[in-house]
Coordinates of C-alpha atoms in Angstrom, one line a residue:
X1 CA -124.5 -24.7 151.4
X2 CA -125.0 -28.7 150.5
X3 CA -128.3 -29.9 150.4
X4 CA -128.4 -34.0 151.0
X5 CA -131.3 -36.1 150.1
X6 CA -133.5 -36.6 153.2
X7 CA -133.2 -39.7 154.6
X8 CA -135.6 -42.3 154.0
X9 CA -136.9 -42.3 157.4
X10 CA -139.1 -46.2 156.7
X11 CA -134.9 -47.7 156.2
X12 CA -133.6 -45.4 159.1
X13 CA -136.2 -48.6 161.4
X14 CA -134.9 -51.3 159.8
X15 CA -130.9 -50.3 160.7
X16 CA -130.8 -53.2 162.8
X17 CA -132.6 -55.9 160.4
X18 CA -130.1 -54.5 157.3
X19 CA -127.1 -54.9 160.0
X20 CA -127.7 -58.1 160.4
X21 CA -128.8 -59.2 156.7
X22 CA -125.1 -57.6 155.8
X23 CA -122.9 -59.7 157.8
X24 CA -124.3 -62.8 156.5
X25 CA -122.7 -61.9 153.4
X26 CA -119.5 -59.9 154.9
X27 CA -118.8 -61.7 158.0
X28 CA -116.1 -60.9 160.7
X29 CA -114.8 -57.4 160.7
X30 CA -116.6 -56.6 157.2
X31 CA -119.4 -55.0 158.5
X32 CA -119.0 -51.7 160.7
X33 CA -122.3 -50.4 162.8
X34 CA -120.9 -48.6 166.0
X35 CA -120.9 -45.7 165.8
X36 CA -117.1 -44.6 166.4
X37 CA -115.9 -47.5 163.6
X38 CA -118.0 -45.6 160.9
X39 CA -116.6 -41.4 162.2
X40 CA -114.0 -42.5 159.7
X41 CA -115.7 -43.1 157.1
X42 CA -117.7 -40.0 157.5
X43 CA -116.2 -37.9 154.5
X44 CA -113.4 -38.0 151.7
X45 CA -111.1 -35.0 151.1
X46 CA -114.1 -32.7 150.8
X47 CA -113.3 -32.5 154.4
X48 CA -116.3 -29.4 154.8
X49 CA -118.7 -31.6 154.6
X50 CA -119.4 -35.2 157.2
X51 CA -122.8 -37.3 157.2
X52 CA -121.9 -40.0 159.6
X53 CA -123.1 -44.2 156.6
X54 CA -125.8 -45.6 157.7
X55 CA -123.1 -48.8 158.3
X56 CA -120.1 -49.2 156.6
X57 CA -119.5 -53.0 154.6
X58 CA -116.3 -53.9 153.3
X59 CA -116.2 -56.7 151.2
X60 CA -112.5 -59.1 150.2
X61 CA -114.2 -61.2 147.2
X62 CA -117.1 -59.8 144.2
X63 CA -119.6 -62.9 145.4
X64 CA -119.4 -61.1 148.5
X65 CA -120.4 -57.2 146.1
X66 CA -122.9 -59.0 144.6
X67 CA -124.3 -60.2 147.7
X68 CA -125.0 -57.2 149.2
X69 CA -125.7 -55.5 146.1
X70 CA -128.8 -58.0 145.3
X71 CA -129.8 -57.9 149.1
X72 CA -129.6 -53.9 148.7
X73 CA -130.8 -53.3 145.3
X74 CA -134.7 -56.2 146.8
X75 CA -135.5 -54.0 149.4
X76 CA -135.0 -50.4 147.9
X77 CA -131.6 -49.5 150.5
X78 CA -128.8 -46.8 148.7
X79 CA -125.0 -47.9 148.5
X80 CA -122.3 -45.2 148.3
X81 CA -119.7 -47.0 146.7
X82 CA -116.2 -45.8 148.2
X83 CA -112.0 -46.3 147.5
X84 CA -109.6 -44.2 149.4
X85 CA -111.5 -41.4 150.1
X86 CA -109.5 -40.0 148.3
X87 CA -112.1 -37.8 146.0
X88 CA -112.1 -34.3 146.2
X89 CA -115.3 -33.4 145.4
X90 CA -117.5 -35.4 148.0
X91 CA -117.4 -37.8 145.5
X92 CA -117.6 -40.7 148.2
X93 CA -119.7 -38.4 151.0
X94 CA -121.9 -40.9 152.5
X95 CA -125.8 -40.9 153.4
X96 CA -127.9 -40.8 156.6
X97 CA -129.1 -44.0 155.2
X98 CA -127.9 -45.6 153.0
X99 CA -124.8 -48.3 153.0
X100 CA -121.4 -47.4 152.4
X101 CA -119.7 -50.3 150.5
X102 CA -116.0 -49.9 151.0
X103 CA -113.6 -51.6 148.8
X104 CA -110.6 -51.0 150.3
X105 CA -109.4 -55.1 150.5
X106 CA -109.6 -55.3 147.2
X107 CA -106.1 -55.1 146.6
X108 CA -104.7 -57.3 145.1
X109 CA -103.0 -57.0 141.6
X110 CA -103.8 -61.0 139.8
X111 CA -100.7 -60.3 136.4
X112 CA -98.7 -57.8 135.1
X113 CA -98.7 -58.7 131.0
X114 CA -95.7 -58.6 129.4
X115 CA -96.8 -59.8 126.2
X116 CA -100.0 -57.5 126.3
X117 CA -98.5 -54.6 128.2
X118 CA -101.3 -54.1 130.7
X119 CA -102.2 -55.7 134.4
X120 CA -105.4 -57.1 135.3
X121 CA -105.8 -55.1 139.2
X122 CA -108.4 -55.1 142.0
X123 CA -110.0 -51.5 142.6
X124 CA -108.2 -51.3 145.7
X125 CA -105.3 -51.5 144.4
X126 CA -102.8 -48.3 144.8
X127 CA -102.0 -45.7 141.3
X128 CA -98.1 -45.7 142.7
X129 CA -98.3 -49.7 143.4
X130 CA -99.5 -50.5 139.3
X131 CA -96.0 -49.1 138.7
X132 CA -94.1 -50.6 141.8
X133 CA -95.8 -54.2 140.4
X134 CA -94.2 -53.6 136.9
X135 CA -91.0 -51.5 136.9
X136 CA -88.9 -54.5 137.4
X137 CA -90.3 -55.0 133.2
X138 CA -89.0 -51.4 132.1
X139 CA -93.1 -50.8 131.9
X140 CA -94.8 -48.3 134.4
X141 CA -98.8 -46.9 134.9
X142 CA -98.6 -43.2 133.0
X143 CA -101.0 -41.5 135.4
X144 CA -100.5 -40.4 137.8
X145 CA -102.3 -37.3 140.6
X146 CA -100.9 -36.3 143.3
X147 CA -102.5 -39.1 145.2
X148 CA -100.8 -41.5 143.7
X149 CA -99.4 -43.2 147.2
X150 CA -102.2 -43.7 148.9
X151 CA -105.8 -43.3 145.6
X152 CA -106.6 -46.1 144.3
X153 CA -107.4 -48.1 141.0
X154 CA -111.5 -47.9 141.5
X155 CA -111.2 -44.2 142.5
X156 CA -109.0 -42.9 139.8
X157 CA -111.4 -45.5 137.3
X158 CA -114.5 -43.2 139.0
X159 CA -112.8 -39.7 138.7
X160 CA -111.1 -40.5 135.5
X161 CA -108.0 -39.1 137.9
X162 CA -105.3 -37.4 135.8
X163 CA -101.8 -36.2 137.1
X164 CA -98.6 -34.7 135.6
X165 CA -97.9 -36.7 132.9
X166 CA -101.6 -36.6 131.3
X167 CA -100.7 -34.6 128.6
X168 CA -98.3 -36.6 126.7
X169 CA -100.0 -40.0 128.2
X170 CA -103.8 -38.7 129.0
X171 CA -106.3 -39.5 132.0
X172 CA -107.7 -42.4 133.5
X173 CA -109.9 -43.1 130.7
X174 CA -107.2 -43.6 127.9
X175 CA -105.9 -46.4 130.5
X176 CA -107.7 -48.6 131.3
X177 CA -107.9 -51.2 128.7
X178 CA -111.4 -53.6 130.7
X179 CA -113.3 -53.8 134.1
X180 CA -115.5 -55.9 135.5
X181 CA -118.3 -54.6 137.4
X182 CA -121.0 -54.9 139.0
X183 CA -124.6 -53.7 138.3
X184 CA -126.9 -52.1 141.6
X185 CA -129.0 -55.9 140.9
X186 CA -125.5 -57.6 141.4
X187 CA -124.8 -59.1 137.4
X188 CA -121.7 -59.0 136.6
X189 CA -120.5 -57.5 133.9
X190 CA -117.5 -57.1 131.7
X191 CA -116.2 -54.7 129.5
X192 CA -113.4 -54.1 127.3
X193 CA -110.2 -56.3 128.3
X194 CA -106.8 -56.6 127.0
X195 CA -107.6 -56.7 123.4
X196 CA -107.0 -53.6 121.2
X197 CA -110.4 -52.6 121.1
X198 CA -114.0 -53.7 121.3
X199 CA -116.8 -53.8 118.7
X200 CA -120.2 -51.6 119.3
X201 CA -121.4 -48.3 122.0
X202 CA -118.3 -47.6 124.3
X203 CA -119.6 -48.2 127.7
X204 CA -116.5 -48.7 129.2
X205 CA -116.1 -44.9 128.2
X206 CA -119.4 -44.4 130.1
X207 CA -117.3 -46.3 132.6
X208 CA -114.3 -44.6 133.4
X209 CA -115.9 -40.8 135.1
X210 CA -118.7 -42.0 136.1
X211 CA -118.3 -41.4 140.2
X212 CA -119.8 -45.1 141.0
X213 CA -122.9 -44.0 139.7
X214 CA -123.8 -47.2 137.4
X215 CA -121.7 -50.1 138.6
X216 CA -119.1 -51.0 141.1
X217 CA -115.7 -51.5 140.0
X218 CA -114.2 -55.3 141.0
X219 CA -111.4 -56.0 138.4
X220 CA -109.3 -53.4 136.6
X221 CA -107.0 -54.1 133.0
X222 CA -105.0 -51.2 132.3
X223 CA -102.6 -50.2 129.5
X224 CA -98.8 -50.1 130.6
X225 CA -96.1 -48.2 128.3
X226 CA -92.9 -48.4 128.5
X227 CA -90.5 -46.4 130.1
X228 CA -88.7 -43.1 129.0
X229 CA -85.1 -44.3 128.2
X230 CA -84.4 -40.9 129.6
X231 CA -86.1 -38.1 131.2
X232 CA -84.6 -34.4 132.5
X233 CA -86.8 -31.1 133.6
X234 CA -87.0 -27.7 133.2
X235 CA -87.6 -24.9 136.0
X236 CA -88.5 -21.6 134.3
X237 CA -89.0 -18.4 136.3
X238 CA -91.2 -15.4 135.2
X239 CA -91.7 -12.5 136.3
X240 CA -95.7 -12.6 135.7
X241 CA -98.2 -14.6 135.2
X242 CA -98.7 -13.7 131.8
X243 CA -95.3 -14.1 130.4
X244 CA -95.5 -18.5 132.1
X245 CA -99.2 -18.4 130.3
X246 CA -97.6 -16.9 126.6
X247 CA -94.6 -19.5 127.2
X248 CA -97.4 -22.5 127.8
X249 CA -99.4 -21.7 124.5
X250 CA -96.0 -21.2 122.5
X251 CA -95.3 -24.4 123.8
X252 CA -98.1 -26.4 122.5
X253 CA -98.2 -24.1 119.2
X254 CA -94.8 -25.1 118.2
X255 CA -96.3 -28.8 118.3
X256 CA -93.4 -30.0 121.3
X257 CA -95.4 -31.9 123.9
X258 CA -93.5 -31.7 127.1
X259 CA -93.9 -35.4 129.7
X260 CA -95.3 -32.8 131.4
X261 CA -96.0 -29.1 132.5
X262 CA -97.1 -27.5 135.5
X263 CA -97.8 -24.8 136.6
X264 CA -97.3 -22.4 140.2
X265 CA -97.8 -19.1 141.1
X266 CA -96.3 -16.7 144.2
X267 CA -97.7 -18.0 146.9
X268 CA -97.8 -21.4 146.0
X269 CA -93.8 -21.5 144.9
X270 CA -93.5 -20.8 148.8
X271 CA -95.5 -22.8 150.7
X272 CA -93.8 -25.6 148.3
X273 CA -90.5 -24.8 148.7
X274 CA -90.8 -24.1 152.6
X275 CA -91.9 -27.9 152.6
X276 CA -89.8 -29.2 149.9
X277 CA -86.9 -27.6 149.5
X278 CA -86.1 -28.2 146.5
X279 CA -84.9 -25.6 144.9
X280 CA -87.5 -23.5 143.6
X281 CA -86.4 -19.5 143.1
X282 CA -88.7 -17.2 145.6
X283 CA -87.9 -14.0 143.7
X284 CA -90.3 -14.9 140.6
X285 CA -94.4 -14.5 140.3
X286 CA -94.7 -18.0 138.3
X287 CA -93.0 -21.1 137.9
X288 CA -93.1 -23.7 135.4
X289 CA -91.7 -27.0 135.5
X290 CA -91.7 -28.6 131.9
X291 CA -90.3 -32.4 131.8
X292 CA -88.7 -33.6 128.9
X293 CA -88.5 -37.5 127.5
X294 CA -87.5 -39.4 125.3
X295 CA -83.9 -40.1 123.9
X296 CA -81.6 -38.5 125.3
X297 CA -80.3 -36.6 121.9
X298 CA -84.1 -35.6 121.0
X299 CA -84.8 -34.4 125.3
X300 CA -81.5 -32.3 124.9
X301 CA -82.8 -31.0 121.6
X302 CA -86.5 -30.3 123.6
X303 CA -84.4 -28.5 126.1
X304 CA -82.2 -26.4 123.8
X305 CA -86.0 -25.4 122.5
X306 CA -88.0 -24.9 125.6
X307 CA -85.5 -22.7 126.7
X308 CA -85.4 -20.5 123.2
X309 CA -89.2 -20.1 123.8
X310 CA -89.0 -18.9 127.7
X311 CA -86.7 -16.2 127.1
X312 CA -88.9 -14.9 124.7
X313 CA -91.6 -14.3 126.8
X314 CA -89.3 -13.2 129.9
X315 CA -88.2 -15.8 131.9
X316 CA -85.9 -14.4 134.5
X317 CA -84.6 -18.1 135.5
X318 CA -84.5 -21.4 134.1
X319 CA -82.4 -24.7 135.4
X320 CA -82.5 -27.8 133.7
X321 CA -81.9 -31.0 135.6
X322 CA -78.5 -32.6 135.4
X323 CA -79.8 -35.9 137.7
X324 CA -82.4 -38.4 137.4
X325 CA -82.3 -37.3 142.0
X326 CA -82.4 -33.3 140.9
X327 CA -85.2 -34.2 138.8
X328 CA -87.2 -36.1 141.1
X329 CA -86.4 -33.4 143.3
X330 CA -88.4 -30.5 141.3
X331 CA -91.4 -33.0 141.0
X332 CA -91.1 -33.2 144.5
X333 CA -92.7 -29.3 145.3
X334 CA -94.6 -29.3 142.9
X335 CA -96.3 -32.7 144.2
X336 CA -96.3 -32.1 147.2
X337 CA -97.9 -28.3 147.1
X338 CA -101.4 -29.1 148.3
X339 CA -100.2 -30.4 152.2
X340 CA -97.4 -28.0 151.4
X341 CA -100.3 -25.4 151.7
X342 CA -102.2 -27.0 153.7
X343 CA -98.7 -25.8 156.5
X344 CA -100.0 -22.0 156.1
X345 CA -103.7 -22.6 156.4
X346 CA -105.8 -24.0 158.5
X347 CA -108.6 -25.1 156.3
X348 CA -108.6 -24.6 152.3
X349 CA -110.4 -25.7 149.3
X350 CA -109.6 -27.4 146.0
X351 CA -111.0 -26.8 142.4
X352 CA -110.9 -27.7 139.8
X353 CA -112.0 -26.3 136.7
X354 CA -109.9 -27.0 133.1
X355 CA -110.2 -24.0 130.4
X356 CA -108.3 -23.4 126.8
X357 CA -104.6 -22.8 127.9
X358 CA -105.0 -19.4 125.8
X359 CA -107.1 -17.7 128.6
X360 CA -105.1 -18.2 131.1
X361 CA -103.0 -15.6 132.4
X362 CA -106.8 -13.3 131.7
X363 CA -108.3 -16.5 134.2
X364 CA -105.2 -16.1 137.4
X365 CA -105.8 -12.0 136.7
X366 CA -109.2 -12.4 137.2
X367 CA -108.8 -15.2 140.2
X368 CA -106.6 -12.5 141.8
X369 CA -108.8 -9.9 141.7
X370 CA -112.1 -12.2 143.2
X371 CA -109.2 -12.5 146.1
X372 CA -110.0 -9.3 146.7
X373 CA -113.9 -9.5 146.0
X374 CA -114.1 -12.3 148.9
X375 CA -110.4 -11.6 151.3
X376 CA -109.0 -14.7 151.0
X377 CA -105.5 -15.7 149.3
X378 CA -105.8 -18.4 147.0
X379 CA -102.7 -20.4 145.9
X380 CA -102.3 -21.6 142.0
X381 CA -100.9 -25.0 141.6
X382 CA -102.2 -27.1 138.2
X383 CA -101.3 -28.8 135.1
X384 CA -100.7 -25.3 132.2
X385 CA -100.0 -28.2 129.5
X386 CA -104.4 -29.3 129.8
X387 CA -105.6 -25.9 131.2
X388 CA -106.1 -28.5 134.0
X389 CA -106.9 -25.4 137.1
X390 CA -106.1 -26.0 140.6
X391 CA -106.4 -23.2 142.4
X392 CA -106.5 -23.8 146.9
X393 CA -108.3 -21.1 148.4
X394 CA -107.5 -21.0 151.9
X395 CA -109.8 -20.4 154.9
X396 CA -110.7 -21.1 158.8
X397 CA -113.0 -22.6 159.4
X398 CA -113.6 -21.5 162.7
X399 CA -114.5 -17.5 161.6
X400 CA -117.4 -17.5 160.7
X401 CA -118.8 -16.9 157.7
X402 CA -115.7 -18.1 156.1
X403 CA -116.7 -21.2 154.2
X404 CA -119.5 -19.8 152.7
X405 CA -116.9 -17.1 151.1
X406 CA -115.4 -20.3 150.0
X407 CA -117.7 -22.2 148.3
X408 CA -118.6 -18.6 146.6
X409 CA -115.0 -17.9 145.0
X410 CA -115.5 -21.7 143.9
X411 CA -118.5 -21.3 142.5
X412 CA -117.2 -18.3 140.5
X413 CA -114.2 -19.8 139.9
X414 CA -116.1 -22.4 138.0
X415 CA -118.5 -20.4 136.5
X416 CA -115.4 -18.5 135.0
X417 CA -113.8 -21.4 133.6
X418 CA -117.3 -21.8 131.5
X419 CA -117.4 -18.7 130.9
X420 CA -114.0 -18.7 129.1
X421 CA -115.1 -21.7 127.0
X422 CA -113.8 -24.5 129.8
X423 CA -115.9 -27.2 131.6
X424 CA -116.3 -27.4 135.6
X425 CA -114.3 -30.7 136.9
X426 CA -111.1 -31.9 134.4
X427 CA -109.7 -35.2 136.6
X428 CA -111.6 -33.8 140.5
X429 CA -115.7 -35.2 139.4
X430 CA -118.5 -33.6 139.8
X431 CA -119.3 -35.3 143.1
X432 CA -121.2 -32.6 145.3
X433 CA -118.9 -30.1 145.4
X434 CA -119.9 -28.8 142.1
X435 CA -123.2 -30.6 141.5
X436 CA -125.2 -27.4 141.8
X437 CA -123.3 -25.6 139.3
X438 CA -124.2 -28.3 136.3
X439 CA -126.9 -25.7 135.1
X440 CA -124.1 -23.4 134.4
X441 CA -122.4 -25.7 131.4
X442 CA -125.7 -28.0 131.0
X443 CA -129.4 -27.4 129.8
X444 CA -132.4 -29.5 131.6
X445 CA -132.5 -31.4 128.5
X446 CA -128.4 -32.4 127.9
X447 CA -129.2 -33.2 132.2
X448 CA -132.2 -35.4 131.6
X449 CA -130.4 -37.1 129.1
X450 CA -127.3 -38.1 131.3
X451 CA -129.9 -38.4 134.1
X452 CA -131.3 -41.4 131.5
X453 CA -128.3 -43.0 131.2
X454 CA -127.5 -43.7 134.8
X455 CA -130.8 -44.8 134.8
X456 CA -130.0 -48.1 132.5
X457 CA -127.7 -48.7 134.5
X458 CA -129.4 -48.6 137.6
X459 CA -133.2 -48.0 137.6
X460 CA -134.6 -47.4 141.1
X461 CA -131.9 -44.6 141.6
X462 CA -130.1 -46.1 144.6
X463 CA -126.7 -45.8 143.5
X464 CA -125.0 -42.6 144.9
X465 CA -127.9 -40.6 144.6
X466 CA -127.7 -37.5 145.7
X467 CA -123.9 -36.5 143.5
X468 CA -123.6 -35.4 140.2
X469 CA -126.9 -33.9 139.3
X470 CA -129.2 -30.4 141.0
X471 CA -132.0 -32.7 141.4
X472 CA -133.0 -36.1 141.9
X473 CA -135.7 -37.6 139.1
X474 CA -136.5 -40.8 138.8
X475 CA -136.7 -42.8 136.0
X476 CA -139.5 -42.9 134.9
X477 CA -140.5 -39.5 135.3
X478 CA -137.9 -39.0 133.2
X479 CA -139.3 -41.4 130.5
X480 CA -142.7 -40.4 131.8
X481 CA -145.7 -40.7 128.4
X482 CA -149.0 -39.5 129.4
X483 CA -152.0 -42.4 129.2
X484 CA -155.5 -40.6 129.4
X485 CA -158.7 -43.0 128.5
X486 CA -156.6 -45.6 127.7
X487 CA -154.6 -43.7 124.4
X488 CA -151.7 -42.2 124.1
X489 CA -151.9 -38.4 122.9
X490 CA -150.6 -38.0 118.6
X491 CA -151.4 -42.4 118.2
X492 CA -150.6 -41.3 114.9
X493 CA -146.6 -41.4 115.4
X494 CA -144.6 -44.2 115.7
X495 CA -142.7 -44.7 119.1
X496 CA -139.2 -45.9 119.3

C-alpha cells in the first residue's frame, strides 16, 4: 500500500485564499478549483493510485510559472509538476495539499535549427511532434517511447524516457542538450544549450531524470539526427524464451548494434496480433523484432548476419520487411502492445526494471514461476537490446486482494532485477511505485547523498514531495551539526 505524506491542515484551511492569489498570476481558465475539473488530474497512467489535487494551475508563460513558484515558496505550499500525465510510476500523482502545475499549454516549437541539428521546444510539445516538425529537413528526434503520440518533452526530461530506438541512439539524457528551468524560488536557470558541451558540473545530466523534484522545465533544446537512408526490420520467432535471449546476447556480442531490438513473449504476441494484425507468428514462445538501419548494402549485410545468428539459436521463423509500410506494421504491433494487453485484462501494472542482457532468459523463467505463486498472468514485452524489462501484470481491481497480489508480484520482479545486477528503473522513473524499494538498491548513505542534491535545488522540499525517497527528510536533518554549549564536537577537525 502506497502511503503519501499527511496533508498540511493549515495549508488546506487557506485554500480559498491560495486559489484567489493564483488567479492573479494565471487569469481566466488557468486555475481549476472545482472538484469535477480537478478530477481529470487525480492520477497519471499508474491509475491504481488516485488523489485529488488541492488546486490545478495551467500557466501559459514562463513569467506565470515564476510567479506561481515564488508565491508557493513564500507561503510554503507544495507543488507537483505535471506533463501529459502518461507517467507509469505515479510521478505526477497529486497531493491533497499541493498545487498541481500542469505544463500542457507550453506547446510551441520555437525553432528547428538545421545548421546546429537541434530543435528548441516548450515542454508541452509531444515527442512525436518534434520529429514531424523536423521531417522536412531530413531530420528526426531519436527517443520514441510507445506513448510518443501523447507524452511530452517535459515529461520525457523528468523521467529520462527511452523507447525502441534507445539501444543505438540513446535515451532522453543523450538527446537533450539544454533546458530552461525555473527553481522553486522562481529563479530562471539555463543549463546547456546549442553548444557541444558545457563546462563545470553536469547539472543538465542531474536534471534529466530528476522526476520534477529539482525545478520546472519551461524550454528544452533537443538534438536532431539525420534520418537513416534506409531501415528494415526482422521478425524472428523462437520456440523457447532461452533461444531468443541467447540470440540477443550474441547479436550484441558480434558487434552489431541494431536501431532497435524488442522482445515479446507468447501472451504479448497473441494480444498484439489480435489487436493490430501485424502478421506475427502465433506458434512461438518468443518473438524478436530487430531493426537494422543505414545504407542499403549495410542493411542487407546486417540482415544476413542476424539471420545466421538467429538460426544458430533455434529460430523457427524469420521474416524481413520488404517495404517501409511492412516495417512500420511490424513496429505497430509492438507499439500497441500495452493497449492490446488492456483488451484481455480489466487492469494491469506495467513494471520497469533493467537487467544485464545475459540474464534475460533466467529472469523471464523466474517471472513465469512467480505467475504460479501469485495466481496472476504476466505478459512480457520489452527493450531486449538494453535489457529494459516491461512485465505487464494482469489483474482485476474488482476482485478482492488482486491489486495487493499484483503489487507484491511487481515488487518481487524489481527485487529480482537488482539481485541479478540490474536496476529498479530503465525509463519510467521511481515515482511512488518504486519509492519504497529504493532501499533494495541503495543504502542509507546513498539515499542521504541523493537527498542532499535535491536540497541544493529545493531547500524546503516543496517540489514533488513523497516521490522517489522512502522517507521524507528536511534538509537540516541531512546536514545537521550538533552544537552543545556553543561548541562543536571535535573542534580541532577542519570543516568544509
